[in-house]
PDB file of C-alpha atoms and ligand atoms in Angstrom:
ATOM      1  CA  UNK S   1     -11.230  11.938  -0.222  1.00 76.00           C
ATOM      2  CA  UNK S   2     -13.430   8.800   0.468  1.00 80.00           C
ATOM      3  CA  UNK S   3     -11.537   5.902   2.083  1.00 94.00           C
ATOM      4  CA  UNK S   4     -11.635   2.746   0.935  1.00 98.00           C
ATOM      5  CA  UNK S   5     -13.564  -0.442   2.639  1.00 97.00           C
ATOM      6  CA  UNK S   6     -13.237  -4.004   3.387  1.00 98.00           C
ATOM      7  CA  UNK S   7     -14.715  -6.186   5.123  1.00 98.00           C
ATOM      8  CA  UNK S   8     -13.002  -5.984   8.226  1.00 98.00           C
ATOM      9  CA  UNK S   9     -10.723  -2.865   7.655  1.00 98.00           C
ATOM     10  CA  UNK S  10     -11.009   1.158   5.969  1.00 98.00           C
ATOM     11  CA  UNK S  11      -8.150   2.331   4.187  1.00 98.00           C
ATOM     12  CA  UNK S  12      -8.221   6.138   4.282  1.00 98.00           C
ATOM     13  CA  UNK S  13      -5.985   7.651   2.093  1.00 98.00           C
ATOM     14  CA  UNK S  14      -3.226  10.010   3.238  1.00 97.00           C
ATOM     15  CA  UNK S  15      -3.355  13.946   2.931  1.00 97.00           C
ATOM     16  CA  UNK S  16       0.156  16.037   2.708  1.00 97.00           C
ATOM     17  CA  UNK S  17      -1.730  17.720   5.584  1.00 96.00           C
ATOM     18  CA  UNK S  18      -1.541  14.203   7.373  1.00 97.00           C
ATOM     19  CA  UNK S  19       1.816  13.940   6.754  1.00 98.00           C
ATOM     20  CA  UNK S  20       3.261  17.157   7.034  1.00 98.00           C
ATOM     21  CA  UNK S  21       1.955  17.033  10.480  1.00 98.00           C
ATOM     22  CA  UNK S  22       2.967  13.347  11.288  1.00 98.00           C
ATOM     23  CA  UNK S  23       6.968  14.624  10.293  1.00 98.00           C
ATOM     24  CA  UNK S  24       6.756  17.934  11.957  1.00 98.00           C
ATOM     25  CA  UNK S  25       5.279  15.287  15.524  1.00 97.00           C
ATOM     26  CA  UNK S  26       2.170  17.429  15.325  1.00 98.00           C
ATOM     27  CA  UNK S  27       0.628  13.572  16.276  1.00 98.00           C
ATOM     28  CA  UNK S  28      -2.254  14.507  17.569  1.00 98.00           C
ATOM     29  CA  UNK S  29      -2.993  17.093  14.480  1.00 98.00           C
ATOM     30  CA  UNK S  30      -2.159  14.395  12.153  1.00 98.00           C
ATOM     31  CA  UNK S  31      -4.485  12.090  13.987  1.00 98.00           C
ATOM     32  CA  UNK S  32      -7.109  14.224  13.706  1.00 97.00           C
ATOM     33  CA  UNK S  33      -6.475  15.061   9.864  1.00 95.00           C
ATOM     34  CA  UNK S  34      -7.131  11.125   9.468  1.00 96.00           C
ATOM     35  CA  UNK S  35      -9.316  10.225  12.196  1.00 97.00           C
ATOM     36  CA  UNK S  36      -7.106   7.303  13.390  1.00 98.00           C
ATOM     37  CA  UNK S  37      -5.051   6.408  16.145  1.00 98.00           C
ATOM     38  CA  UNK S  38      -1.192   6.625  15.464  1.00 98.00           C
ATOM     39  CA  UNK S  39       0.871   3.399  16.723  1.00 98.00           C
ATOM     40  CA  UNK S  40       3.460   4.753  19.321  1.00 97.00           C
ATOM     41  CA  UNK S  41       6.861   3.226  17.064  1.00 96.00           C
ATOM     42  CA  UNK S  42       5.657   4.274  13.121  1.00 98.00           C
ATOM     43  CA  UNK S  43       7.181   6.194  11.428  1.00 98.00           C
ATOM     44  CA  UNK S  44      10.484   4.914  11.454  1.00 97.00           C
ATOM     45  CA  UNK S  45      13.440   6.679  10.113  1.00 97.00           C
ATOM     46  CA  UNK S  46      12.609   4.633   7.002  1.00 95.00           C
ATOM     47  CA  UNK S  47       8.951   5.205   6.399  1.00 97.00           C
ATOM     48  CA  UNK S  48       9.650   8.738   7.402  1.00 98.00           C
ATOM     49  CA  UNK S  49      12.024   8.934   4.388  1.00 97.00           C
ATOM     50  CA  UNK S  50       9.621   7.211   2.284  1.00 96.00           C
ATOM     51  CA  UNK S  51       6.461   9.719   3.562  1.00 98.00           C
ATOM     52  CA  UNK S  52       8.734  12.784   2.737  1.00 98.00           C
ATOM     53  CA  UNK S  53       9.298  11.993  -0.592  1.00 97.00           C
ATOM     54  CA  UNK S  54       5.628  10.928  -0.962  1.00 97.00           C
ATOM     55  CA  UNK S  55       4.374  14.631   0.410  1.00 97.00           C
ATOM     56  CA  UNK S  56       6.900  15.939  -2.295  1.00 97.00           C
ATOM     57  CA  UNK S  57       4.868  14.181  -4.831  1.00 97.00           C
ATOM     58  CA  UNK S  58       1.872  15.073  -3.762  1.00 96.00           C
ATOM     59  CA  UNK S  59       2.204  19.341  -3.524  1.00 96.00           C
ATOM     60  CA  UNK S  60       3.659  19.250  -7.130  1.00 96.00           C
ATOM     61  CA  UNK S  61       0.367  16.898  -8.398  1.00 96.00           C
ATOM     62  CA  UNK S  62      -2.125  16.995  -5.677  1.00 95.00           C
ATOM     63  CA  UNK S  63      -4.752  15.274  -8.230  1.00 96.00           C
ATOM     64  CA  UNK S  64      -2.041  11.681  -7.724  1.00 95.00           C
ATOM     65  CA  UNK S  65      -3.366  11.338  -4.098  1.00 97.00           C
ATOM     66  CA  UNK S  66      -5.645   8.732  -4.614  1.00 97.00           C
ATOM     67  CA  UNK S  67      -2.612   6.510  -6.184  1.00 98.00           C
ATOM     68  CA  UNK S  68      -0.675   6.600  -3.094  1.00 97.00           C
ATOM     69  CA  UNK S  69      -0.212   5.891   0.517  1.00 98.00           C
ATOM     70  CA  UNK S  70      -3.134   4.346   2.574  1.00 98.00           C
ATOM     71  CA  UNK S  71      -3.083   3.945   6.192  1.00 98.00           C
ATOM     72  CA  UNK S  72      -4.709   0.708   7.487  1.00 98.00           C
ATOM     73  CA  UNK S  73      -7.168   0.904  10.144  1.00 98.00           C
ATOM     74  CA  UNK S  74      -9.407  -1.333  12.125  1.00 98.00           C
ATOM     75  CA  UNK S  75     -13.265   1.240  12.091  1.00 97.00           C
ATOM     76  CA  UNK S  76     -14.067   0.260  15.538  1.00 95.00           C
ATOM     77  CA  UNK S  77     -13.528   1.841  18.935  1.00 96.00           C
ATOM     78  CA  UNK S  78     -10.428   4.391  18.751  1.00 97.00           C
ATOM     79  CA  UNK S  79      -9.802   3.331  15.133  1.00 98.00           C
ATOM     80  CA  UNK S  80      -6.013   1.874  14.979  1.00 98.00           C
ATOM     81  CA  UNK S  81      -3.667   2.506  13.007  1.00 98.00           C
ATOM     82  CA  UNK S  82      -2.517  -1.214  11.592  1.00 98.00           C
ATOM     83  CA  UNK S  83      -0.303  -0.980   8.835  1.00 98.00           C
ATOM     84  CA  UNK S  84       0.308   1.043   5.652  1.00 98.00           C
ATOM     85  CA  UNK S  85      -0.860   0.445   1.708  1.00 98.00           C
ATOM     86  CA  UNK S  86      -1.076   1.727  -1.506  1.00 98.00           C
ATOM     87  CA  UNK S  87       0.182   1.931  -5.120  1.00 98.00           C
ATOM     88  CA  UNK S  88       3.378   3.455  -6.323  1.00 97.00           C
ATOM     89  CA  UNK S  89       2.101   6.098  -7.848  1.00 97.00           C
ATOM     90  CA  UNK S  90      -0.641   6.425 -11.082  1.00 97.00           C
ATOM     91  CA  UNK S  91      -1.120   3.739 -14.117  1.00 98.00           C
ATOM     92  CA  UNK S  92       2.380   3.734 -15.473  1.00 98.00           C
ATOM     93  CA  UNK S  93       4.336   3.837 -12.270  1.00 97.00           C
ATOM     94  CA  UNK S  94       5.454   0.550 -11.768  1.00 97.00           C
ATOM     95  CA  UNK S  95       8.438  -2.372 -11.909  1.00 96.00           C
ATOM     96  CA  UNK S  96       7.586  -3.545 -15.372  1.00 96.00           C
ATOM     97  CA  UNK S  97       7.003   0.052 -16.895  1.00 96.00           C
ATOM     98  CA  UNK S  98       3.617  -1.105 -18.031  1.00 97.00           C
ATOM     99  CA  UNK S  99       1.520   1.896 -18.936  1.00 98.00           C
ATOM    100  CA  UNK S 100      -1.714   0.322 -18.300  1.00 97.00           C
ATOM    101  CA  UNK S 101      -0.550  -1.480 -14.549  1.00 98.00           C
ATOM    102  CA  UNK S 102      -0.391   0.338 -11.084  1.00 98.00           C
ATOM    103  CA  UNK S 103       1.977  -1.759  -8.669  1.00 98.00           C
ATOM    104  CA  UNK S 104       0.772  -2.359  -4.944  1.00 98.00           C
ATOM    105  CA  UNK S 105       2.984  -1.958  -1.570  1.00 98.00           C
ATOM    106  CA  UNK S 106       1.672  -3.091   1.434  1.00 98.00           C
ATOM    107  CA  UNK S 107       2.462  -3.380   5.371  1.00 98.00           C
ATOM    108  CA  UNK S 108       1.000  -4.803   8.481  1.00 98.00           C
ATOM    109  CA  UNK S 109       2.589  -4.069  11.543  1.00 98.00           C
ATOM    110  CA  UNK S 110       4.080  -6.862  13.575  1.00 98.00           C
ATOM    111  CA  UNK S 111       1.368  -7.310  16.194  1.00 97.00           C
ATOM    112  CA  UNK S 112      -1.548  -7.524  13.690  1.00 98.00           C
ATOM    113  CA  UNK S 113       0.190  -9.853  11.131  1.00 98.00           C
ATOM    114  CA  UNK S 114      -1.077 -13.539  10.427  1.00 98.00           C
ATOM    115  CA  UNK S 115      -4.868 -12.654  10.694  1.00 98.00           C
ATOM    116  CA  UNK S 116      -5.657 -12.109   6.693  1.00 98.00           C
ATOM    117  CA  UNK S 117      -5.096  -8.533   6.882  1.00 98.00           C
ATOM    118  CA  UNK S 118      -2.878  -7.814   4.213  1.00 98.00           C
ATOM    119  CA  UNK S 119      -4.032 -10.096   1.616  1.00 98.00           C
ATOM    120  CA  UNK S 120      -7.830  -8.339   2.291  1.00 98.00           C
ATOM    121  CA  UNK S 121      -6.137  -4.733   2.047  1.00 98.00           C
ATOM    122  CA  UNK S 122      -4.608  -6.210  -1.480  1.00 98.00           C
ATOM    123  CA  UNK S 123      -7.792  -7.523  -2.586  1.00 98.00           C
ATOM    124  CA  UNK S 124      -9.935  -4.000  -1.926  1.00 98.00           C
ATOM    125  CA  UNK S 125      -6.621  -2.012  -3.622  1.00 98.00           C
ATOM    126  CA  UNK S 126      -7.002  -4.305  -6.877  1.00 98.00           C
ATOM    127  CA  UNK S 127     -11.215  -3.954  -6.432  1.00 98.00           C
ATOM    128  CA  UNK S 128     -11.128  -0.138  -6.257  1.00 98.00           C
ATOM    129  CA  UNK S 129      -8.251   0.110  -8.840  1.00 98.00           C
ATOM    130  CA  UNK S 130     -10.519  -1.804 -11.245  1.00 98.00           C
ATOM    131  CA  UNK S 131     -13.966  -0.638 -10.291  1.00 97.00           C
ATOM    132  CA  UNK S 132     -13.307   2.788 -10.086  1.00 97.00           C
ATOM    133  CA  UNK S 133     -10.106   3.455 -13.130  1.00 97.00           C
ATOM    134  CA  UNK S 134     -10.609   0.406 -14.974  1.00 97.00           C
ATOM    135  CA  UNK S 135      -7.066  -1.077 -14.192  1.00 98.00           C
ATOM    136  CA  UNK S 136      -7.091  -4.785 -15.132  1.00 98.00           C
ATOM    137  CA  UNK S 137      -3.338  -5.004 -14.587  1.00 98.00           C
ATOM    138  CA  UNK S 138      -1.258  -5.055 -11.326  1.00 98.00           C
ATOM    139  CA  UNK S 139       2.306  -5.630  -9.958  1.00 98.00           C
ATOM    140  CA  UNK S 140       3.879  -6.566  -7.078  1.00 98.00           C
ATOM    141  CA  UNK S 141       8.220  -6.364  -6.163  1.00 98.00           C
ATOM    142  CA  UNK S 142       8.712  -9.130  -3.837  1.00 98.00           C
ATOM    143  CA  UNK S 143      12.016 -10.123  -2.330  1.00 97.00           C
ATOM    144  CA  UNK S 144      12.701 -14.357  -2.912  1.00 97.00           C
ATOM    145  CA  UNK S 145      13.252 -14.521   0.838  1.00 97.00           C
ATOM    146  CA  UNK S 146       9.748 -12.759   1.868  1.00 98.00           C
ATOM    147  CA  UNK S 147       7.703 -15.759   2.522  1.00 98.00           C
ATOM    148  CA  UNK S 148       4.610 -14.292   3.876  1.00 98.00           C
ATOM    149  CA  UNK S 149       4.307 -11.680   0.962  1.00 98.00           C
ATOM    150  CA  UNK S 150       5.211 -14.234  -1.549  1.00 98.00           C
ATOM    151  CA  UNK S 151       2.241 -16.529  -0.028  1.00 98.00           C
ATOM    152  CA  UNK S 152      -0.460 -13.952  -0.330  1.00 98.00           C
ATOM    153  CA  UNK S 153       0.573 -12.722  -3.728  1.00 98.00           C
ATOM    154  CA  UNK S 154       0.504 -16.544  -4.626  1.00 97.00           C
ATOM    155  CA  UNK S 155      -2.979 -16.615  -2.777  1.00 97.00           C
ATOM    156  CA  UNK S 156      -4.296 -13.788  -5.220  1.00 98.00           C
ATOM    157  CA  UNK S 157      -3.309 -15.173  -7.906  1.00 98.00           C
ATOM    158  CA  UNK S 158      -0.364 -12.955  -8.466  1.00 98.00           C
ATOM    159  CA  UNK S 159       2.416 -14.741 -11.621  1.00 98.00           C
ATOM    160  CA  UNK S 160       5.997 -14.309 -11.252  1.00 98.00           C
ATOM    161  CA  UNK S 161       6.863 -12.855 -14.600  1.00 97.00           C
ATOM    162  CA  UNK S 162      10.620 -11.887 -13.879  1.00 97.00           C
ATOM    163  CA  UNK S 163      13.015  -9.909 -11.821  1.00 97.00           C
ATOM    164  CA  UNK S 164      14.630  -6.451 -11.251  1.00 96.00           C
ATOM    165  CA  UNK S 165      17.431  -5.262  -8.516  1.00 94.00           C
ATOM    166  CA  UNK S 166      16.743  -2.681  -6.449  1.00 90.00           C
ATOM    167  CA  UNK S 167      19.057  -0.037  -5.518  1.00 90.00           C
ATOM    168  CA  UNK S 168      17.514   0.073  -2.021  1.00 86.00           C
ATOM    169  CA  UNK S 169      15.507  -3.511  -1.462  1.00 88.00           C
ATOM    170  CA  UNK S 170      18.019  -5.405  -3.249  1.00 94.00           C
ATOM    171  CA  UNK S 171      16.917  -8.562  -5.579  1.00 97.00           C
ATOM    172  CA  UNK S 172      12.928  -8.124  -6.380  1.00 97.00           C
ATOM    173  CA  UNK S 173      10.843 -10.927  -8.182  1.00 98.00           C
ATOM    174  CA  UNK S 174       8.361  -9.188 -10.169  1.00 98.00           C
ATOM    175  CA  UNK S 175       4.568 -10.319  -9.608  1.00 98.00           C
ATOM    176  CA  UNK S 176       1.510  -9.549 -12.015  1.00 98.00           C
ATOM    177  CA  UNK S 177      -2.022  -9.726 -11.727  1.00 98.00           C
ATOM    178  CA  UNK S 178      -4.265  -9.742 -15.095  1.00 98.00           C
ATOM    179  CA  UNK S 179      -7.629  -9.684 -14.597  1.00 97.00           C
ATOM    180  CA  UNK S 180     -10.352 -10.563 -17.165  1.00 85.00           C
ATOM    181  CA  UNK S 181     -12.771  -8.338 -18.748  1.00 72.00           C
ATOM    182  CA  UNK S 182     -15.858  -8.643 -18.461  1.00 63.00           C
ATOM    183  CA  UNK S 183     -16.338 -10.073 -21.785  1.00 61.00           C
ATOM    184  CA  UNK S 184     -13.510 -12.284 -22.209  1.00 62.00           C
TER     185      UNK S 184
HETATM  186  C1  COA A 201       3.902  -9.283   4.241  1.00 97.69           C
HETATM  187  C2  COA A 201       2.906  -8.778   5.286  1.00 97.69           C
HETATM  188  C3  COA A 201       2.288  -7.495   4.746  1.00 97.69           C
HETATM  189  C4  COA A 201       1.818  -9.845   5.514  1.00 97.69           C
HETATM  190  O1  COA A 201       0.845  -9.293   6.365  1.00 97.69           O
HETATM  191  P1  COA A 201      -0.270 -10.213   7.085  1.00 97.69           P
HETATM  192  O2  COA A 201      -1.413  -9.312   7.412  1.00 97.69           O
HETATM  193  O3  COA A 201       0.353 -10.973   8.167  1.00 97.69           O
HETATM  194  O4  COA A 201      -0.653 -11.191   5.893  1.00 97.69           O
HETATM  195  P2  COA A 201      -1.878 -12.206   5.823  1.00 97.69           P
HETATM  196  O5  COA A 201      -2.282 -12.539   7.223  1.00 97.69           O
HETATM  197  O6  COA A 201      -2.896 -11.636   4.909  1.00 97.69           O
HETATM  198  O7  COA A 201      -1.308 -13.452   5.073  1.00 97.69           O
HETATM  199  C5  COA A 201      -0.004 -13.828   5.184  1.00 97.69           C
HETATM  200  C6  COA A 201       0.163 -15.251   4.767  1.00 97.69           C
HETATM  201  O8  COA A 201       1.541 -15.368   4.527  1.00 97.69           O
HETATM  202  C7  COA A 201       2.025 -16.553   5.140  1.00 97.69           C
HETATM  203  N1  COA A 201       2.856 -16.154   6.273  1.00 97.69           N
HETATM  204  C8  COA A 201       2.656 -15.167   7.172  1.00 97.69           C
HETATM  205  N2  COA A 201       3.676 -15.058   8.018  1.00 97.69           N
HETATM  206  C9  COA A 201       4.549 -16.010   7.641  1.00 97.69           C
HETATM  207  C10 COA A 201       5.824 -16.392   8.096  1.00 97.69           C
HETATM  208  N3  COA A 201       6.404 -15.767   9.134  1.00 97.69           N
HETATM  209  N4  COA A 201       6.473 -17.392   7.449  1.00 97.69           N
HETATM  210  C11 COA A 201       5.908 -18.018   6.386  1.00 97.69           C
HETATM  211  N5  COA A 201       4.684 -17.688   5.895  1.00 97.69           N
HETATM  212  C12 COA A 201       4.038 -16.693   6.514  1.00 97.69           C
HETATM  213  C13 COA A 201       0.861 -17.355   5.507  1.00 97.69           C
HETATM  214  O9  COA A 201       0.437 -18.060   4.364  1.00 97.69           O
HETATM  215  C14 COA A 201      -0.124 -16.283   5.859  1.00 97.69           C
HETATM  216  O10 COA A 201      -1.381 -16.804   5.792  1.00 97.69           O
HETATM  217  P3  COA A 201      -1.921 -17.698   7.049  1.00 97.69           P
HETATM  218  O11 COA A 201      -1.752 -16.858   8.293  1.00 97.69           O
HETATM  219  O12 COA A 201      -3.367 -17.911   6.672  1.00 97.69           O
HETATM  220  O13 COA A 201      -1.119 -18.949   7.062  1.00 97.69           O
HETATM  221  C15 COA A 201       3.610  -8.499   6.660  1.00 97.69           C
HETATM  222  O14 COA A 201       4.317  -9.650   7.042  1.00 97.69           O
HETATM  223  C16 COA A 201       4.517  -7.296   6.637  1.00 97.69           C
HETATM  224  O15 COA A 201       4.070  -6.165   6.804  1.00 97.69           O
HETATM  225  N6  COA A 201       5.813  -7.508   6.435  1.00 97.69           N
HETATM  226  C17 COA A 201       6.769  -6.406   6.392  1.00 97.69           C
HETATM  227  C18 COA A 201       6.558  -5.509   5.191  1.00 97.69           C
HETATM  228  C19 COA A 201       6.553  -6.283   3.898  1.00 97.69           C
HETATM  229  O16 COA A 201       7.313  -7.217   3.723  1.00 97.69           O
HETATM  230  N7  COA A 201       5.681  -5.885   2.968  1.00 97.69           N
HETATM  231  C20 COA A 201       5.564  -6.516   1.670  1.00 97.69           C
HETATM  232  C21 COA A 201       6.596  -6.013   0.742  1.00 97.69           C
HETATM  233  S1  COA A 201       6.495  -6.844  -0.830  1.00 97.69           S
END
């Protein structure tokens, strides 16, 4: 599957080959599968959780791939692994039940945070989304006490358009994106 590229960063999206072999600690397998280099301390037992049910997903509707999980990495040298990104799932798979929206997650890991990354990962997601499906409208689930995500969201123009609790993250403040079409 083609990655996707920014300026400064490729996000190549991850196989259930990838992560069968990143759960089983096949590392260097998985490594290979992706052509990155793995961070010594990811996955936690959280993201591990989170990638299981993600490689569930993916064997019962392979075609979804492209609508999930992302790993971050800087193209130069032994190409790092910097942080995680993606969309819940397909158009319809999001916190406002908006068939026509995708909603974006996103992660930097702690010692590559405050340097734009995230908010360009967000920015080639929504580009991609829109070039390549069309998708004019996007959603973010932010917690009220996330500052940093709540600036770049702000920064992209995101609108807070209400609020949901999460069973696992707790209060979320709901965030959309509407772009314009071309004609409007
Ligand atoms: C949220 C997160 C992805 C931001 O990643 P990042 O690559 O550091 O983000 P960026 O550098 O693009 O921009 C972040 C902006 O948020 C603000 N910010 C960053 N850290 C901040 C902090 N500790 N306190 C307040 N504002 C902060 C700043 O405006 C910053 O821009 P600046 O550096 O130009 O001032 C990262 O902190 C992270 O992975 N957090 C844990 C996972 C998470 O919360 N994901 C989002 C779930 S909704």
């Amino acid at each position: 599957m083609a990655s996707i590229r920014s300026e400064r960063l490729e996000l190549v999206s991850l196989s259930p080959d990838f992560i069968e072999a990143l759960l089983a600690e096949r590392r260097s397998d998985a490594e290979a599968a992706a052509t990155l280099t793995l961070p010594d301390d990811w996955p936690d037992a959280h993201d591990r959780g989170f990638l299981n049910f993600r490689l569930r997903q993916m064997r019962e509707r392979p075609e979804i791939q492209e609508w999930f999980v992302y790993a971050v990495v800087l193209p130069e040298g032994d190409r790092p692994m910097v942080g995680h990104a993606g969309f819940h799932g397909p158009p319809g798979v999001n916190a406002v039940k908006a068939p026509d929206a995708v909603e974006v997650g996103y992660s930097v890991f702690e010692p590559y945070r405050r340097r734009g990354y995230a908010t360009e990962v967000v920015r080639a997601l929504v580009d991609w989304a829109s070039r390549e499906h069309g998708i004019r409208r996007f959603v973010a689930s932010i917690s009220p006490e996330n500052e940093p995500s709540l600036a770049l969201a702000k920064r992209l123009g995101f609108e807070q358009t209400g609020q949901h609790w999460d069973e696992e993250d707790g209060e979320e403040l709901e965030f959309e994106l509407h772009l314009r079409a071309a004609s409007e």
